mmCIF file of C-alpha atoms and ligand atoms in Angstrom:
data_model
loop_
_atom_site.group_PDB
_atom_site.id
_atom_site.type_symbol
_atom_site.label_atom_id
_atom_site.label_comp_id
_atom_site.label_asym_id
_atom_site.label_seq_id
_atom_site.Cartn_x
_atom_site.Cartn_y
_atom_site.Cartn_z
ATOM 1 C CA UNK A 95 -4.916 -36.973 -75.397
ATOM 2 C CA UNK A 96 -1.850 -38.360 -77.097
ATOM 3 C CA UNK A 97 -0.552 -37.028 -80.382
ATOM 4 C CA UNK A 98 -1.298 -39.267 -83.345
ATOM 5 C CA UNK A 99 0.877 -39.733 -86.402
ATOM 6 C CA UNK A 100 -0.092 -41.369 -89.705
ATOM 7 C CA UNK A 101 1.777 -44.682 -89.603
ATOM 8 C CA UNK A 102 2.073 -44.627 -93.394
ATOM 9 C CA UNK A 103 3.699 -41.230 -94.022
ATOM 10 C CA UNK A 104 4.539 -39.807 -90.591
ATOM 11 C CA UNK A 105 2.171 -36.835 -90.895
ATOM 12 C CA UNK A 106 0.745 -35.533 -87.613
ATOM 13 C CA UNK A 107 -2.989 -36.221 -87.598
ATOM 14 C CA UNK A 108 -5.883 -35.466 -85.288
ATOM 15 C CA UNK A 109 -7.768 -38.075 -83.293
ATOM 16 C CA UNK A 110 -10.857 -37.196 -85.363
ATOM 17 C CA UNK A 111 -9.213 -37.718 -88.770
ATOM 18 C CA UNK A 112 -10.848 -40.303 -91.056
ATOM 19 C CA UNK A 113 -8.044 -39.949 -93.594
ATOM 20 C CA UNK A 114 -4.528 -38.551 -93.802
ATOM 21 C CA UNK A 115 -4.321 -35.113 -95.434
ATOM 22 C CA UNK A 116 -0.852 -35.859 -96.792
ATOM 23 C CA UNK A 117 -0.866 -39.433 -98.148
ATOM 24 C CA UNK A 118 -4.637 -39.847 -98.489
ATOM 25 C CA UNK A 119 -4.770 -43.150 -96.635
ATOM 26 C CA UNK A 120 -7.945 -43.959 -94.788
ATOM 27 C CA UNK A 121 -7.404 -43.807 -91.001
ATOM 28 C CA UNK A 122 -9.260 -45.528 -88.196
ATOM 29 C CA UNK A 123 -8.969 -45.598 -84.419
ATOM 30 C CA UNK A 124 -8.380 -48.896 -82.648
ATOM 31 C CA UNK A 125 -9.518 -48.338 -79.062
ATOM 32 C CA UNK A 126 -8.022 -51.579 -77.724
ATOM 33 C CA UNK A 127 -4.594 -50.512 -79.052
ATOM 34 C CA UNK A 128 -5.058 -46.760 -78.525
ATOM 35 C CA UNK A 129 -3.766 -46.295 -82.072
ATOM 36 C CA UNK A 130 -4.891 -44.397 -85.144
ATOM 37 C CA UNK A 131 -3.859 -46.679 -88.003
ATOM 38 C CA UNK A 132 -3.609 -46.353 -91.799
ATOM 39 C CA UNK A 133 -5.826 -48.797 -93.639
ATOM 40 C CA UNK A 134 -5.992 -50.789 -96.851
ATOM 41 C CA UNK A 135 -9.289 -52.217 -98.103
ATOM 42 C CA UNK A 136 -9.771 -55.722 -99.427
ATOM 43 C CA UNK A 137 -13.207 -57.222 -100.147
ATOM 44 C CA UNK A 138 -15.038 -54.969 -97.708
ATOM 45 C CA UNK A 139 -12.632 -55.473 -94.811
ATOM 46 C CA UNK A 140 -9.835 -53.198 -93.693
ATOM 47 C CA UNK A 141 -6.346 -54.169 -92.656
ATOM 48 C CA UNK A 142 -3.410 -52.210 -91.333
ATOM 49 C CA UNK A 143 0.337 -52.824 -91.571
ATOM 50 C CA UNK A 144 0.486 -52.047 -87.845
ATOM 51 C CA UNK A 145 -1.460 -55.197 -86.933
ATOM 52 C CA UNK A 146 -1.277 -57.328 -90.098
ATOM 53 C CA UNK A 147 -2.963 -60.437 -88.676
ATOM 54 C CA UNK A 148 -6.294 -58.739 -87.997
ATOM 55 C CA UNK A 149 -9.124 -57.516 -90.219
ATOM 56 C CA UNK A 150 -11.415 -54.666 -89.232
ATOM 57 C CA UNK A 151 -14.678 -53.013 -90.150
ATOM 58 C CA UNK A 152 -15.660 -49.428 -89.466
ATOM 59 C CA UNK A 153 -18.298 -48.626 -86.879
ATOM 60 C CA UNK A 154 -21.761 -48.335 -88.443
ATOM 61 C CA UNK A 155 -21.775 -44.610 -87.613
ATOM 62 C CA UNK A 156 -18.790 -44.089 -89.941
ATOM 63 C CA UNK A 157 -21.334 -44.229 -92.781
ATOM 64 C CA UNK A 158 -22.829 -41.003 -91.418
ATOM 65 C CA UNK A 159 -19.486 -39.224 -90.940
ATOM 66 C CA UNK A 160 -19.988 -39.600 -87.200
ATOM 67 C CA UNK A 161 -17.255 -42.078 -86.252
ATOM 68 C CA UNK A 162 -13.736 -43.188 -87.242
ATOM 69 C CA UNK A 163 -13.424 -46.089 -84.782
ATOM 70 C CA UNK A 164 -12.731 -49.663 -85.880
ATOM 71 C CA UNK A 165 -14.093 -53.019 -84.769
ATOM 72 C CA UNK A 166 -12.359 -56.353 -85.258
ATOM 73 C CA UNK A 167 -14.199 -58.169 -88.087
ATOM 74 C CA UNK A 168 -15.941 -61.256 -86.703
ATOM 75 C CA UNK A 169 -18.976 -63.165 -87.953
ATOM 76 C CA UNK A 170 -21.960 -61.828 -86.006
ATOM 77 C CA UNK A 171 -19.741 -59.225 -84.313
ATOM 78 C CA UNK A 172 -20.801 -55.772 -83.122
ATOM 79 C CA UNK A 173 -21.690 -53.207 -85.753
ATOM 80 C CA UNK A 174 -21.096 -50.310 -83.343
ATOM 81 C CA UNK A 175 -17.720 -49.417 -81.851
ATOM 82 C CA UNK A 176 -16.779 -49.327 -78.167
ATOM 83 C CA UNK A 177 -18.095 -45.745 -77.921
ATOM 84 C CA UNK A 178 -21.144 -45.833 -80.208
ATOM 85 C CA UNK A 179 -22.591 -49.014 -78.727
ATOM 86 C CA UNK A 180 -23.673 -46.834 -75.797
ATOM 87 C CA UNK A 181 -25.969 -44.682 -77.957
ATOM 88 C CA UNK A 182 -29.591 -45.304 -77.026
ATOM 89 C CA UNK A 183 -31.192 -42.469 -79.002
ATOM 90 C CA UNK A 184 -29.852 -40.267 -81.753
ATOM 91 C CA UNK A 185 -31.825 -37.511 -83.475
ATOM 92 C CA UNK A 186 -33.555 -37.877 -86.846
ATOM 93 C CA UNK A 187 -30.517 -37.570 -89.110
ATOM 94 C CA UNK A 188 -32.549 -37.309 -92.302
ATOM 95 C CA UNK A 189 -32.698 -33.672 -91.134
ATOM 96 C CA UNK A 190 -29.340 -32.271 -92.306
ATOM 97 C CA UNK A 191 -29.049 -29.809 -89.399
ATOM 98 C CA UNK A 192 -29.564 -32.639 -86.909
ATOM 99 C CA UNK A 193 -26.954 -34.698 -88.728
ATOM 100 C CA UNK A 194 -24.342 -31.931 -88.525
ATOM 101 C CA UNK A 195 -24.994 -31.339 -84.839
ATOM 102 C CA UNK A 196 -24.902 -35.036 -84.047
ATOM 103 C CA UNK A 197 -21.534 -35.374 -85.829
ATOM 104 C CA UNK A 198 -20.182 -32.592 -83.611
ATOM 105 C CA UNK A 199 -21.559 -34.322 -80.508
ATOM 106 C CA UNK A 200 -19.969 -37.626 -81.534
ATOM 107 C CA UNK A 201 -16.554 -36.009 -81.810
ATOM 108 C CA UNK A 202 -16.804 -34.766 -78.219
ATOM 109 C CA UNK A 203 -18.125 -38.150 -77.065
ATOM 110 C CA UNK A 204 -15.123 -39.933 -78.600
ATOM 111 C CA UNK A 205 -12.772 -37.709 -76.619
ATOM 112 C CA UNK A 206 -14.667 -38.605 -73.466
ATOM 113 C CA UNK A 207 -14.298 -42.315 -74.253
ATOM 114 C CA UNK A 208 -10.596 -41.896 -74.960
ATOM 115 C CA UNK A 209 -10.197 -40.793 -71.320
ATOM 116 C CA UNK A 210 -12.500 -43.464 -69.872
ATOM 117 C CA UNK A 211 -10.623 -46.215 -71.708
ATOM 118 C CA UNK A 212 -7.226 -44.792 -70.742
ATOM 119 C CA UNK A 213 -8.325 -44.724 -67.085
ATOM 120 C CA UNK A 214 -9.740 -48.249 -67.469
ATOM 121 C CA UNK A 215 -12.988 -47.139 -65.894
ATOM 122 C CA UNK A 216 -15.961 -49.499 -66.156
ATOM 123 C CA UNK A 217 -17.999 -48.764 -69.309
ATOM 124 C CA UNK A 218 -20.766 -51.348 -69.230
ATOM 125 C CA UNK A 219 -23.691 -50.855 -71.579
ATOM 126 C CA UNK A 220 -27.317 -50.877 -70.512
ATOM 127 C CA UNK A 221 -27.588 -54.476 -71.769
ATOM 128 C CA UNK A 222 -24.648 -55.556 -69.647
ATOM 129 C CA UNK A 223 -25.887 -53.709 -66.562
ATOM 130 C CA UNK A 224 -29.604 -52.817 -66.809
ATOM 131 C CA UNK A 225 -29.513 -50.762 -63.579
ATOM 132 C CA UNK A 226 -26.328 -48.687 -63.936
ATOM 133 C CA UNK A 227 -25.163 -49.304 -67.522
ATOM 134 C CA UNK A 228 -24.037 -46.251 -69.468
ATOM 135 C CA UNK A 229 -26.146 -44.978 -72.346
ATOM 136 C CA UNK A 230 -26.653 -41.742 -74.238
ATOM 137 C CA UNK A 231 -29.675 -39.895 -75.519
ATOM 138 C CA UNK A 232 -28.894 -37.154 -78.016
ATOM 139 C CA UNK A 233 -32.167 -35.295 -78.367
ATOM 140 C CA UNK A 234 -33.228 -32.451 -80.636
ATOM 141 C CA UNK A 235 -34.586 -29.499 -78.702
ATOM 142 C CA UNK A 236 -38.224 -30.325 -79.400
ATOM 143 C CA UNK A 237 -40.575 -29.138 -76.692
ATOM 144 C CA UNK A 238 -42.104 -32.064 -74.820
ATOM 145 C CA UNK A 239 -45.111 -30.894 -72.827
ATOM 146 C CA UNK A 240 -43.746 -27.373 -73.318
ATOM 147 C CA UNK A 241 -40.323 -28.217 -71.907
ATOM 148 C CA UNK A 242 -36.986 -28.089 -73.742
ATOM 149 C CA UNK A 243 -34.585 -31.046 -73.650
ATOM 150 C CA UNK A 244 -32.417 -30.806 -70.541
ATOM 151 C CA UNK A 245 -28.827 -31.994 -70.589
ATOM 152 C CA UNK A 246 -28.335 -34.231 -67.568
ATOM 153 C CA UNK A 247 -27.708 -37.633 -66.015
ATOM 154 C CA UNK A 248 -30.080 -40.181 -64.497
ATOM 155 C CA UNK A 249 -28.777 -43.575 -63.301
ATOM 156 C CA UNK A 250 -26.326 -44.111 -66.142
ATOM 157 C CA UNK A 251 -28.441 -42.435 -68.837
ATOM 158 C CA UNK A 252 -26.826 -39.257 -70.106
ATOM 159 C CA UNK A 253 -28.972 -36.854 -72.113
ATOM 160 C CA UNK A 254 -27.345 -34.180 -74.254
ATOM 161 C CA UNK A 255 -29.519 -31.511 -75.846
ATOM 162 C CA UNK A 256 -28.672 -31.371 -79.541
ATOM 163 C CA UNK A 257 -28.818 -27.559 -79.400
ATOM 164 C CA UNK A 258 -25.580 -27.611 -77.348
ATOM 165 C CA UNK A 259 -23.798 -28.543 -80.604
ATOM 166 C CA UNK A 260 -24.872 -25.197 -82.089
ATOM 167 C CA UNK A 261 -22.150 -22.630 -81.341
ATOM 168 C CA UNK A 262 -24.467 -19.613 -81.215
ATOM 169 C CA UNK A 263 -26.982 -21.356 -78.985
ATOM 170 C CA UNK A 264 -24.353 -22.734 -76.601
ATOM 171 C CA UNK A 265 -22.626 -19.351 -76.348
ATOM 172 C CA UNK A 266 -25.913 -17.630 -75.625
ATOM 173 C CA UNK A 267 -26.642 -20.149 -72.854
ATOM 174 C CA UNK A 268 -23.127 -19.668 -71.470
ATOM 175 C CA UNK A 269 -23.590 -15.902 -71.343
ATOM 176 C CA UNK A 270 -27.105 -16.157 -69.873
ATOM 177 C CA UNK A 271 -25.856 -18.459 -67.095
ATOM 178 C CA UNK A 272 -22.791 -16.288 -66.426
ATOM 179 C CA UNK A 273 -20.463 -19.253 -66.981
ATOM 180 C CA UNK A 274 -16.779 -18.746 -67.892
ATOM 181 C CA UNK A 275 -16.647 -22.009 -69.839
ATOM 182 C CA UNK A 276 -19.207 -24.112 -71.682
ATOM 183 C CA UNK A 277 -18.287 -26.785 -74.223
ATOM 184 C CA UNK A 278 -19.753 -30.066 -75.433
ATOM 185 C CA UNK A 279 -16.735 -31.947 -74.127
ATOM 186 C CA UNK A 280 -17.239 -30.203 -70.793
ATOM 187 C CA UNK A 281 -20.852 -31.415 -70.714
ATOM 188 C CA UNK A 282 -19.758 -34.999 -71.325
ATOM 189 C CA UNK A 283 -17.042 -34.804 -68.686
ATOM 190 C CA UNK A 284 -19.484 -33.331 -66.151
ATOM 191 C CA UNK A 285 -22.332 -35.778 -66.740
ATOM 192 C CA UNK A 286 -20.018 -38.793 -66.644
ATOM 193 C CA UNK A 287 -18.899 -37.540 -63.225
ATOM 194 C CA UNK A 288 -22.442 -38.125 -61.938
ATOM 195 C CA UNK A 289 -22.292 -41.632 -63.404
ATOM 196 C CA UNK A 290 -19.046 -42.490 -61.632
ATOM 197 C CA UNK A 291 -20.340 -41.052 -58.373
ATOM 198 C CA UNK A 292 -23.081 -43.698 -58.589
ATOM 199 C CA UNK A 293 -20.538 -46.440 -59.357
ATOM 200 C CA UNK A 294 -17.524 -45.518 -57.240
ATOM 201 C CA UNK A 295 -18.785 -43.441 -54.309
ATOM 202 C CA UNK A 296 -22.379 -44.254 -53.360
ATOM 203 C CA UNK A 297 -22.384 -47.040 -50.784
ATOM 204 C CA UNK A 298 -18.622 -47.527 -51.221
ATOM 205 C CA UNK A 299 -15.757 -47.016 -48.742
ATOM 206 C CA UNK A 300 -14.984 -43.703 -50.470
ATOM 207 C CA UNK A 301 -18.373 -42.283 -49.413
ATOM 208 C CA UNK A 302 -17.165 -41.226 -45.980
ATOM 209 C CA UNK A 303 -14.284 -39.167 -47.306
ATOM 210 C CA UNK A 304 -16.534 -37.815 -50.059
ATOM 211 C CA UNK A 305 -18.816 -36.362 -47.384
ATOM 212 C CA UNK A 306 -15.866 -34.768 -45.572
ATOM 213 C CA UNK A 307 -14.689 -33.069 -48.758
ATOM 214 C CA UNK A 308 -17.879 -32.330 -50.691
ATOM 215 C CA UNK A 309 -20.627 -32.303 -48.055
ATOM 216 C CA UNK A 310 -23.726 -34.356 -47.350
ATOM 217 C CA UNK A 311 -25.065 -35.821 -50.606
ATOM 218 C CA UNK A 312 -28.386 -36.688 -48.950
ATOM 219 C CA UNK A 313 -29.331 -32.981 -48.936
ATOM 220 C CA UNK A 314 -32.554 -32.470 -50.949
ATOM 221 C CA UNK A 315 -31.291 -32.060 -54.521
ATOM 222 C CA UNK A 316 -34.330 -30.329 -56.018
ATOM 223 C CA UNK A 317 -34.486 -27.854 -53.170
ATOM 224 C CA UNK A 318 -30.715 -27.227 -53.367
ATOM 225 C CA UNK A 319 -30.978 -26.324 -57.060
ATOM 226 C CA UNK A 320 -33.915 -24.002 -56.385
ATOM 227 C CA UNK A 321 -31.898 -22.193 -53.730
ATOM 228 C CA UNK A 322 -28.881 -21.953 -56.042
ATOM 229 C CA UNK A 323 -30.879 -20.534 -58.951
ATOM 230 C CA UNK A 324 -32.628 -18.078 -56.622
ATOM 231 C CA UNK A 325 -29.575 -16.840 -54.715
ATOM 232 C CA UNK A 326 -26.473 -17.844 -56.699
ATOM 233 C CA UNK A 327 -23.303 -19.118 -55.078
ATOM 234 C CA UNK A 328 -22.458 -18.086 -51.507
ATOM 235 C CA UNK A 329 -19.804 -15.434 -50.863
ATOM 236 C CA UNK A 330 -16.246 -16.738 -50.924
ATOM 237 C CA UNK A 331 -17.114 -19.782 -53.027
ATOM 238 C CA UNK A 332 -13.902 -19.676 -55.132
ATOM 239 C CA UNK A 333 -11.934 -20.731 -52.046
ATOM 240 C CA UNK A 334 -13.797 -24.010 -51.780
ATOM 241 C CA UNK A 335 -15.335 -24.776 -55.183
ATOM 242 C CA UNK A 336 -14.075 -24.998 -58.768
ATOM 243 C CA UNK A 337 -17.156 -23.189 -60.120
ATOM 244 C CA UNK A 338 -20.183 -21.319 -58.839
ATOM 245 C CA UNK A 339 -22.459 -24.141 -60.000
ATOM 246 C CA UNK A 340 -20.447 -26.654 -57.961
ATOM 247 C CA UNK A 341 -21.853 -24.981 -54.814
ATOM 248 C CA UNK A 342 -25.419 -26.012 -55.736
ATOM 249 C CA UNK A 343 -25.160 -29.535 -54.261
ATOM 250 C CA UNK A 344 -22.360 -32.025 -53.378
ATOM 251 C CA UNK A 345 -23.327 -34.076 -56.465
ATOM 252 C CA UNK A 346 -22.739 -31.063 -58.705
ATOM 253 C CA UNK A 347 -19.483 -30.295 -56.906
ATOM 254 C CA UNK A 348 -18.288 -33.826 -57.587
ATOM 255 C CA UNK A 349 -19.395 -33.742 -61.257
ATOM 256 C CA UNK A 350 -17.670 -30.391 -61.786
ATOM 257 C CA UNK A 351 -14.517 -31.669 -60.065
ATOM 258 C CA UNK A 352 -14.595 -34.858 -62.137
ATOM 259 C CA UNK A 353 -14.864 -32.814 -65.351
ATOM 260 C CA UNK A 354 -11.854 -30.733 -64.319
ATOM 261 C CA UNK A 355 -9.908 -33.852 -63.459
ATOM 262 C CA UNK A 356 -10.421 -35.016 -67.064
ATOM 263 C CA UNK A 357 -9.657 -31.555 -68.518
ATOM 264 C CA UNK A 358 -6.369 -31.455 -66.624
ATOM 265 C CA UNK A 359 -5.235 -35.050 -67.151
ATOM 266 C CA UNK A 360 -6.002 -35.049 -70.865
ATOM 267 C CA UNK A 361 -4.343 -31.686 -71.509
ATOM 268 C CA UNK A 362 -1.218 -32.589 -69.513
ATOM 269 C CA UNK A 363 -0.908 -35.718 -71.650
ATOM 270 C CA UNK A 364 -0.967 -33.620 -74.837
ATOM 271 C CA UNK A 365 1.587 -31.183 -73.396
ATOM 272 C CA UNK A 366 3.808 -34.196 -72.752
ATOM 273 C CA UNK A 367 3.437 -35.281 -76.382
ATOM 274 C CA UNK A 368 4.785 -31.890 -77.521
ATOM 275 C CA UNK A 369 7.567 -31.820 -74.937
ATOM 276 C CA UNK A 370 6.190 -28.586 -73.508
ATOM 277 C CA UNK A 371 7.968 -27.229 -70.467
ATOM 278 C CA UNK A 372 5.888 -24.338 -69.168
ATOM 279 C CA UNK A 373 7.652 -21.832 -66.944
ATOM 280 C CA UNK A 374 5.856 -21.401 -63.652
ATOM 281 C CA UNK A 375 4.166 -18.165 -62.596
ATOM 282 C CA UNK A 376 6.531 -15.398 -61.507
ATOM 283 C CA UNK A 377 6.356 -16.036 -57.791
ATOM 284 C CA UNK A 378 7.020 -19.735 -58.348
ATOM 285 C CA UNK A 379 10.033 -19.365 -60.611
ATOM 286 C CA UNK A 380 12.249 -21.140 -58.135
ATOM 287 C CA UNK A 381 10.185 -24.294 -58.698
ATOM 288 C CA UNK A 382 11.678 -26.409 -61.453
ATOM 289 C CA UNK A 383 8.940 -28.041 -63.509
ATOM 290 C CA UNK A 384 10.376 -30.435 -66.026
ATOM 291 C CA UNK A 385 8.743 -31.641 -69.245
ATOM 292 C CA UNK A 386 5.925 -34.107 -68.763
ATOM 293 C CA UNK A 387 7.772 -37.421 -68.700
ATOM 294 C CA UNK A 388 5.045 -39.491 -67.080
ATOM 295 C CA UNK A 389 1.657 -40.787 -68.165
ATOM 296 C CA UNK A 390 -0.918 -38.596 -66.382
ATOM 297 C CA UNK A 391 -3.581 -41.241 -66.996
ATOM 298 C CA UNK A 392 -1.555 -43.711 -64.923
ATOM 299 C CA UNK A 393 -0.136 -41.315 -62.326
ATOM 300 C CA UNK A 394 -1.217 -42.236 -58.781
ATOM 301 C CA UNK A 395 0.164 -39.038 -57.181
ATOM 302 C CA UNK A 396 -2.044 -36.096 -58.132
ATOM 303 C CA UNK A 397 0.560 -33.600 -56.887
ATOM 304 C CA UNK A 398 2.759 -34.604 -59.837
ATOM 305 C CA UNK A 399 -0.045 -33.815 -62.289
ATOM 306 C CA UNK A 400 -1.028 -30.516 -60.690
ATOM 307 C CA UNK A 401 2.584 -29.272 -60.445
ATOM 308 C CA UNK A 402 2.737 -29.495 -64.235
ATOM 309 C CA UNK A 403 -0.783 -28.245 -64.807
ATOM 310 C CA UNK A 404 -0.617 -24.893 -62.988
ATOM 311 C CA UNK A 405 2.136 -23.335 -65.142
ATOM 312 C CA UNK A 406 0.705 -25.046 -68.216
ATOM 313 C CA UNK A 407 -2.736 -23.510 -67.654
ATOM 314 C CA UNK A 408 -1.149 -20.092 -67.300
ATOM 315 C CA UNK A 409 0.731 -20.637 -70.547
ATOM 316 C CA UNK A 410 -2.437 -21.795 -72.323
ATOM 317 C CA UNK A 411 -4.354 -18.739 -71.166
ATOM 318 C CA UNK A 412 -1.613 -16.400 -72.297
ATOM 319 C CA UNK A 413 -1.357 -18.126 -75.689
ATOM 320 C CA UNK A 414 -5.118 -17.794 -76.090
ATOM 321 C CA UNK A 415 -5.068 -14.108 -75.148
ATOM 322 C CA UNK A 416 -2.287 -13.579 -77.695
ATOM 323 C CA UNK A 417 -4.726 -14.879 -80.299
ATOM 324 C CA UNK A 418 -7.613 -12.767 -79.000
ATOM 325 C CA UNK A 419 -9.420 -15.782 -77.559
ATOM 326 C CA UNK A 420 -10.856 -16.067 -74.067
ATOM 327 C CA UNK A 421 -8.814 -18.013 -71.494
ATOM 328 C CA UNK A 422 -8.633 -21.719 -72.230
ATOM 329 C CA UNK A 423 -8.825 -22.467 -68.500
ATOM 330 C CA UNK A 424 -10.667 -19.627 -66.723
ATOM 331 C CA UNK A 425 -10.519 -21.219 -63.259
ATOM 332 C CA UNK A 426 -8.570 -20.891 -60.025
ATOM 333 C CA UNK A 427 -7.312 -23.971 -58.236
ATOM 334 C CA UNK A 428 -7.133 -23.449 -54.469
ATOM 335 C CA UNK A 429 -5.697 -26.047 -52.055
ATOM 336 C CA UNK A 430 -9.253 -27.134 -51.147
ATOM 337 C CA UNK A 431 -10.191 -27.645 -54.783
ATOM 338 C CA UNK A 432 -6.936 -29.534 -55.425
ATOM 339 C CA UNK A 433 -7.736 -31.830 -52.512
ATOM 340 C CA UNK A 434 -11.038 -32.709 -54.195
ATOM 341 C CA UNK A 435 -9.260 -33.346 -57.497
ATOM 342 C CA UNK A 436 -6.795 -35.636 -55.690
ATOM 343 C CA UNK A 437 -9.770 -37.536 -54.291
ATOM 344 C CA UNK A 438 -11.017 -38.132 -57.854
ATOM 345 C CA UNK A 439 -7.538 -39.263 -58.900
ATOM 346 C CA UNK A 440 -7.365 -41.861 -56.128
ATOM 347 C CA UNK A 441 -10.923 -42.923 -56.890
ATOM 348 C CA UNK A 442 -10.385 -43.557 -60.602
ATOM 349 C CA UNK A 443 -7.178 -45.460 -59.934
ATOM 350 C CA UNK A 444 -8.964 -47.641 -57.422
ATOM 351 C CA UNK A 445 -6.452 -46.589 -54.791
ATOM 352 C CA UNK A 446 -7.441 -47.186 -51.188
ATOM 353 C CA UNK A 447 -8.981 -43.769 -50.699
ATOM 354 C CA UNK A 448 -8.862 -43.879 -46.916
ATOM 355 C CA UNK A 449 -5.079 -44.372 -46.788
ATOM 356 C CA UNK A 450 -4.299 -41.651 -49.313
ATOM 357 C CA UNK A 451 -6.536 -39.276 -47.494
ATOM 358 C CA UNK A 452 -5.019 -40.043 -44.142
ATOM 359 C CA UNK A 453 -1.794 -38.810 -45.712
ATOM 360 C CA UNK A 454 -3.486 -35.653 -47.003
ATOM 361 C CA UNK A 455 -4.966 -35.047 -43.556
ATOM 362 C CA UNK A 456 -1.520 -35.286 -42.052
ATOM 363 C CA UNK A 457 -0.278 -32.654 -44.516
ATOM 364 C CA UNK A 458 -2.985 -30.198 -43.836
HETATM 365 ZN ZN1 LIG B 45 -0.326 -40.312 -94.161
HETATM 366 ZN ZN1 LIG B 46 -18.540 -45.561 -83.478
HETATM 367 ZN ZN1 LIG B 47 -24.669 -32.051 -62.985
#
């Protein structure tokens, strides 16, 4: 994520801000410009000094405090922004608890879309692609035939259980599952990984290398999950997988890896915005890691990203511990895991996966 500044007064503002705390100007996000702009209203339309020739309206969900994204004002134009137009189902927001939780979910979803747009990944809606289009169902945890809502992905449809927006509930699930990390943004980044497996790996040239790295995706998925929940992850899993759950099935390994790819890329971008230069771990002190002076969302060489990330993650964890918080990044990146992350990097940049991987093979 880049660092946003109010273009009226120069105050540092968050991506989620709907107004500037200092000068009071209304703020809106323009996805096509990747800019958070200050706004002036005139007869129901908004304009910004940054792009004076255009007029904008807020996304319909802004009326519910659930969106700060703008749409170019056009007769008969969209009423939902580039991110909200993918919503298929939202909960009953006349219920105030549902409304609050949905607002929290929307904030995480916007951060997901920031990354997807920066990576220029395909984001077709269900209308544009009825088979694989991307859509979201945000469902309250109402038992259906005795079953709770399950967060998951099915052919482009991502379901998020509304209860995951409740801190106490999510933390209790995290503890019950023995997970080191569980966040709404993490859910979005994981589930979207399944979506891009469908689009970029299945039946594509990358499938062969995927199988070499992640295993045979044709393994019975339902059975694999049963075995995982019965027995847990196999011994020695941290050498080969980013998380215990990633061992359940190659699809889950890919989704977990994809989520981490987004965690890392987005956080390195923010470190770059602050000019952070993290000192490497003790044994690596001879390695000179400069400030982030590249755009991680455009970087074709994953080694460049990871060389910055490893000391940065250590710094983040130590800063968190200084504040009495758990580690921000409670994971270990082994060479095998990094190889999988590099595969995702080449995949999202549309690089010829076979060639890049031939190079990796030659290295080790
Ligand atoms: Zn301001
Ligand atoms: Zn919106
Ligand atoms: Zn999954």
